[in-house]
PDB file of C-alpha atoms in Angstrom:
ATOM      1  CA  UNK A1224      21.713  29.430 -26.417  1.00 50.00           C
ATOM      2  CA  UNK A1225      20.885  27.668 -23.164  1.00 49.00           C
ATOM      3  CA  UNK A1226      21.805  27.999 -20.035  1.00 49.00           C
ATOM      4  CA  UNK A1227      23.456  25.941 -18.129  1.00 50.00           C
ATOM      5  CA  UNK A1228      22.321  24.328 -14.922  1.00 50.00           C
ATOM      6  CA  UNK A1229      24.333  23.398 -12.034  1.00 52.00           C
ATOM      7  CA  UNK A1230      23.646  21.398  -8.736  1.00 45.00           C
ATOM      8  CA  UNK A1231      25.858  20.555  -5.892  1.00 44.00           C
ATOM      9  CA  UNK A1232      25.679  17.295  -4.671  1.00 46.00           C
ATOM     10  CA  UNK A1233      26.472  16.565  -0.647  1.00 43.00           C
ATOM     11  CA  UNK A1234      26.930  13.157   0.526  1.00 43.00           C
ATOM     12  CA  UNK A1235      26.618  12.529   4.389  1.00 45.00           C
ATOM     13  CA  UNK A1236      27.361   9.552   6.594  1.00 49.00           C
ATOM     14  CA  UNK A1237      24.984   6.860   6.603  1.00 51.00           C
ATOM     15  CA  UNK A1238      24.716   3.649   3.984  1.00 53.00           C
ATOM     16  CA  UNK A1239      24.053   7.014   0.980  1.00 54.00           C
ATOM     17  CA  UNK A1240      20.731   5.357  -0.013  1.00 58.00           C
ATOM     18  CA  UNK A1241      17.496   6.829   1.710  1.00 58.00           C
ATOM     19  CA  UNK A1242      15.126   4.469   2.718  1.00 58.00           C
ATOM     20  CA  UNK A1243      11.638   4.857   1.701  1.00 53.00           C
ATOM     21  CA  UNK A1244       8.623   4.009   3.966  1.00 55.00           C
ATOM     22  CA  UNK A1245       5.866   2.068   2.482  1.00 55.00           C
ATOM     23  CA  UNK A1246       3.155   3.960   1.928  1.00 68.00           C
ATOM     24  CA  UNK A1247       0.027   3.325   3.879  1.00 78.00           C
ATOM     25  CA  UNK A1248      -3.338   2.017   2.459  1.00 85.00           C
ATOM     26  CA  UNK A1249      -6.020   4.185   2.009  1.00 90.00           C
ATOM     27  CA  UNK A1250      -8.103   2.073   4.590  1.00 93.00           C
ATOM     28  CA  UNK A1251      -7.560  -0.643   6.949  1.00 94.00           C
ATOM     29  CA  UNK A1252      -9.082  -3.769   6.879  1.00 95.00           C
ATOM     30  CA  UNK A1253      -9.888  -5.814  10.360  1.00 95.00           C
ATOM     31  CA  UNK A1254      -9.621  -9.508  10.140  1.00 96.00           C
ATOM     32  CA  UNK A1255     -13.281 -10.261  10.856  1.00 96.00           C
ATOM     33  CA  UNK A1256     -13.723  -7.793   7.294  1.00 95.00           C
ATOM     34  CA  UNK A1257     -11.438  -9.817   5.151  1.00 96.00           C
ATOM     35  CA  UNK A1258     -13.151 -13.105   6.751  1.00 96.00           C
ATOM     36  CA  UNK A1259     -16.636 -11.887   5.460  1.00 95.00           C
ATOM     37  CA  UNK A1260     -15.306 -10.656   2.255  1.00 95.00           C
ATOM     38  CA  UNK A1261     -13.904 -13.893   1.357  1.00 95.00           C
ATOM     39  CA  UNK A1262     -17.244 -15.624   2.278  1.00 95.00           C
ATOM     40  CA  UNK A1263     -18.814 -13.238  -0.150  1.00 93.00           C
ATOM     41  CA  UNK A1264     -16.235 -13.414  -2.843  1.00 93.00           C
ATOM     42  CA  UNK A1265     -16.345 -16.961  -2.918  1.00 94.00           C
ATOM     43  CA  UNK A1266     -20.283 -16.902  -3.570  1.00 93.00           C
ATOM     44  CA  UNK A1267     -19.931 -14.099  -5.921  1.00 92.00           C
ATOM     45  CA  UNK A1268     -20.819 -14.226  -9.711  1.00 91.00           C
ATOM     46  CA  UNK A1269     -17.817 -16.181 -11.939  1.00 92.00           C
ATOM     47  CA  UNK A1270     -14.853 -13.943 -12.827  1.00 91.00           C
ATOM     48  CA  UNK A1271     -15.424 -11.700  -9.423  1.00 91.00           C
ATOM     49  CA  UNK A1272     -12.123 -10.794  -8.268  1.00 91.00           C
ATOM     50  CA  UNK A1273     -12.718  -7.933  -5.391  1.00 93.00           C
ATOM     51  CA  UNK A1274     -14.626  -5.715  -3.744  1.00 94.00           C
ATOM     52  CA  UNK A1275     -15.355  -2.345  -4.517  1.00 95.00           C
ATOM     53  CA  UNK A1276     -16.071   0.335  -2.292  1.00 94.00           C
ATOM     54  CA  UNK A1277     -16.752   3.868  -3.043  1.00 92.00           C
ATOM     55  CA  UNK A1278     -18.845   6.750  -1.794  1.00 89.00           C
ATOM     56  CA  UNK A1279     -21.849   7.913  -3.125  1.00 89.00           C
ATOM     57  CA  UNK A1280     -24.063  10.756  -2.800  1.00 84.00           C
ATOM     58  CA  UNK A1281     -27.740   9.718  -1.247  1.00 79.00           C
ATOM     59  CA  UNK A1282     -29.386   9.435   2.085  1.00 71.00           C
ATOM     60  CA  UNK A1283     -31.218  11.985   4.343  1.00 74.00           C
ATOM     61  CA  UNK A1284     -26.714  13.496   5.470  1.00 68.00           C
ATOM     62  CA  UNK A1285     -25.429  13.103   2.193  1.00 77.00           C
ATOM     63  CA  UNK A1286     -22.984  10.409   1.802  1.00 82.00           C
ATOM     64  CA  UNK A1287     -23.239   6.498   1.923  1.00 83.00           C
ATOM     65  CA  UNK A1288     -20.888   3.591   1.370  1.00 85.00           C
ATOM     66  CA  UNK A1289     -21.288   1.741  -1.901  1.00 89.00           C
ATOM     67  CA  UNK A1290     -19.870  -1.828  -2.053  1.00 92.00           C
ATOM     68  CA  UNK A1291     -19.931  -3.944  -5.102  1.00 93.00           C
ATOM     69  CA  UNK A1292     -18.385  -7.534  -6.527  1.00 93.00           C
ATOM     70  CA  UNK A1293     -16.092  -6.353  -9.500  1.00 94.00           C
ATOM     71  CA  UNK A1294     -13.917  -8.550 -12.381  1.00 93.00           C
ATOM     72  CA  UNK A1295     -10.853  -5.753 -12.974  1.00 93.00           C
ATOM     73  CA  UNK A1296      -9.360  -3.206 -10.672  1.00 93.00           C
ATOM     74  CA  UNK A1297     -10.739   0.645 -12.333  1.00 92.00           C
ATOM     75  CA  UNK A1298      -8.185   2.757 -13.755  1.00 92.00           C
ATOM     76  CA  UNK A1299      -7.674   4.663 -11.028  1.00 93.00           C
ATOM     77  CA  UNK A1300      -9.027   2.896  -8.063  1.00 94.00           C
ATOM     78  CA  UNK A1301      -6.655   2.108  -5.369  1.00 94.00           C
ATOM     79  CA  UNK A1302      -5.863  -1.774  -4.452  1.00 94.00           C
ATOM     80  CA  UNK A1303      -5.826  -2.581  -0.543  1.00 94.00           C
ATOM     81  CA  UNK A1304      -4.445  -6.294   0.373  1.00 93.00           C
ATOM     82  CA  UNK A1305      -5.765  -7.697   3.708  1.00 93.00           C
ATOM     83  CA  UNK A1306      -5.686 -10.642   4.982  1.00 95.00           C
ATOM     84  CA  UNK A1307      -5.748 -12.162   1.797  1.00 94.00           C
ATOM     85  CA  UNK A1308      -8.133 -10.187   0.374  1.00 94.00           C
ATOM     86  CA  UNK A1309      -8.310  -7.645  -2.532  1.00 93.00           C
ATOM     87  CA  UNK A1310     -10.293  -4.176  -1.656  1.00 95.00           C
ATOM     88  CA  UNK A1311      -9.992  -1.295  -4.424  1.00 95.00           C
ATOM     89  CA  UNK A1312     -11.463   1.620  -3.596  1.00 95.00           C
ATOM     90  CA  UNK A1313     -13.157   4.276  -6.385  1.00 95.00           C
ATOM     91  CA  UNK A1314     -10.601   7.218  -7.439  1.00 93.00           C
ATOM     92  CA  UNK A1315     -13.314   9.856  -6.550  1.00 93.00           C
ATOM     93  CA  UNK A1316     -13.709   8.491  -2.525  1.00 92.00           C
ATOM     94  CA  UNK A1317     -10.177   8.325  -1.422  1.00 92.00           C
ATOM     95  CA  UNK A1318     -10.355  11.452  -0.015  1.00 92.00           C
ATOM     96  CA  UNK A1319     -13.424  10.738   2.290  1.00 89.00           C
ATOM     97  CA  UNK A1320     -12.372   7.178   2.947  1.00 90.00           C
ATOM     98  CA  UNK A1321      -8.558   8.482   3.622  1.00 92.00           C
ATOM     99  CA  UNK A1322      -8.304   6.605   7.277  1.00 92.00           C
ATOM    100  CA  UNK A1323     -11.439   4.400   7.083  1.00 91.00           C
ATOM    101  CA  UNK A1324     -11.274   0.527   9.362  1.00 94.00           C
ATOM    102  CA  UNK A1325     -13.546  -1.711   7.601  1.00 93.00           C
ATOM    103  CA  UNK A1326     -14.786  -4.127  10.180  1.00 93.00           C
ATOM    104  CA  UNK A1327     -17.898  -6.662  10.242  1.00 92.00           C
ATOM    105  CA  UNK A1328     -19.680  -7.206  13.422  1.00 92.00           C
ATOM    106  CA  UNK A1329     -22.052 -10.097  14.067  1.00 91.00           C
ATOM    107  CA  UNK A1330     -24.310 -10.086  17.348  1.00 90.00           C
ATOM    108  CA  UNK A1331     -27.969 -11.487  18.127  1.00 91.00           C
ATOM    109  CA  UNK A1332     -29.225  -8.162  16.230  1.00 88.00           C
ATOM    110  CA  UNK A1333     -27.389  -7.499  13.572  1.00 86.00           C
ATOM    111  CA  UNK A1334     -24.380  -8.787  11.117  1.00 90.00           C
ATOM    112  CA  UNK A1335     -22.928  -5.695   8.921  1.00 89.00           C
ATOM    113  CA  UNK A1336     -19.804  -3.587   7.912  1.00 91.00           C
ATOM    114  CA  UNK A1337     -19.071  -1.299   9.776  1.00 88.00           C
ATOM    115  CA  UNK A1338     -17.286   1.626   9.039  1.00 87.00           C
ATOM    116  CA  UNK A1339     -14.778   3.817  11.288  1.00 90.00           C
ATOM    117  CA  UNK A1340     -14.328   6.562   9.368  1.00 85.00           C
ATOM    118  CA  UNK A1341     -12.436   9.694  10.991  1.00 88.00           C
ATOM    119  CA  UNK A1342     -13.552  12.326   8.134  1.00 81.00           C
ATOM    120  CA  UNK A1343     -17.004  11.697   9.037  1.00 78.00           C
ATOM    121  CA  UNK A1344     -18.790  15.109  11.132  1.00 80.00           C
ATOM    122  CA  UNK A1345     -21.937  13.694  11.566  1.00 75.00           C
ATOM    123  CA  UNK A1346     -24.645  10.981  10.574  1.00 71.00           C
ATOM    124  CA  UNK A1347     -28.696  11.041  10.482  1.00 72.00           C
ATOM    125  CA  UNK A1348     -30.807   9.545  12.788  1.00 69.00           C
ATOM    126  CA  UNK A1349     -30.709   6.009  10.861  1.00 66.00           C
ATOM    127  CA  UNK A1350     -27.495   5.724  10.691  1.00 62.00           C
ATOM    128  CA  UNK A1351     -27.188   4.936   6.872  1.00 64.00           C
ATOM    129  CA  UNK A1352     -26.132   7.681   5.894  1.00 64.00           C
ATOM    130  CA  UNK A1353     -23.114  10.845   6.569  1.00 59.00           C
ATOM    131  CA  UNK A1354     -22.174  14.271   6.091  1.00 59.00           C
TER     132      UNK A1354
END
């Protein structure tokens, strides 16, 4: 026979619905990012529909950011909007992208991505790659 279950229920003042925050993205995206990812996407091979990015394991530290044109979001990859723009980043580097700002920098030296990522401990001496 089975048992019975029973719950008490306790209403309180307020509207009686809970409001839900939305969640956060797993990274941020600065304008100047999503302005040089369009650019890209829009010189990208036919049917490219985002950006990848992902964490992989090479370099003299250990870790380096992977970024790739892809057609479909992954299974599991997580979708960021910015700016009009579509990021998804790989299942298996949320957790060391948790809190990442994509930005792009352009100077008289250099034009990149740049990453602020707060997981990171340390890099090596080239700055490529982390640990």
């Amino acid at each position: 026979m089975a048992a019975a279950v029973r719950a008490a229920v306790r209403m309180t003042a307020g509207s009686g619905r809970r409001q839900l925050k939305s969640p956060k993205a797993v990274i941020g995206v600065t304008k100047e990012a999503a302005d040089k990812l369009k650019e890209l996407l829009a010189q990208a091979p036919d049917g490219t529909t985002a950006m990848r990015l992902g964490v992989k394991t090479r370099g003299c530290s250990g870790n380096a950011f992977t970024m790739d044109f892809v057609k479909e979001k992954g299974k599991f990859d997580e979708e960021v909007n910015a700016h009009g723009v579509t990021v998804l980043v790989e299942s298996s580097s949320i957790m060391k992208l948790l809190g990442t700002t994509m930005d792009y920098v352009e100077d008289e030296l250099r034009s990149e991505f740049v990453f602020e990522n707060p997981n990171i401990k340390g890099t090596c001496g080239c700055g490529e790659s982390w640990f």
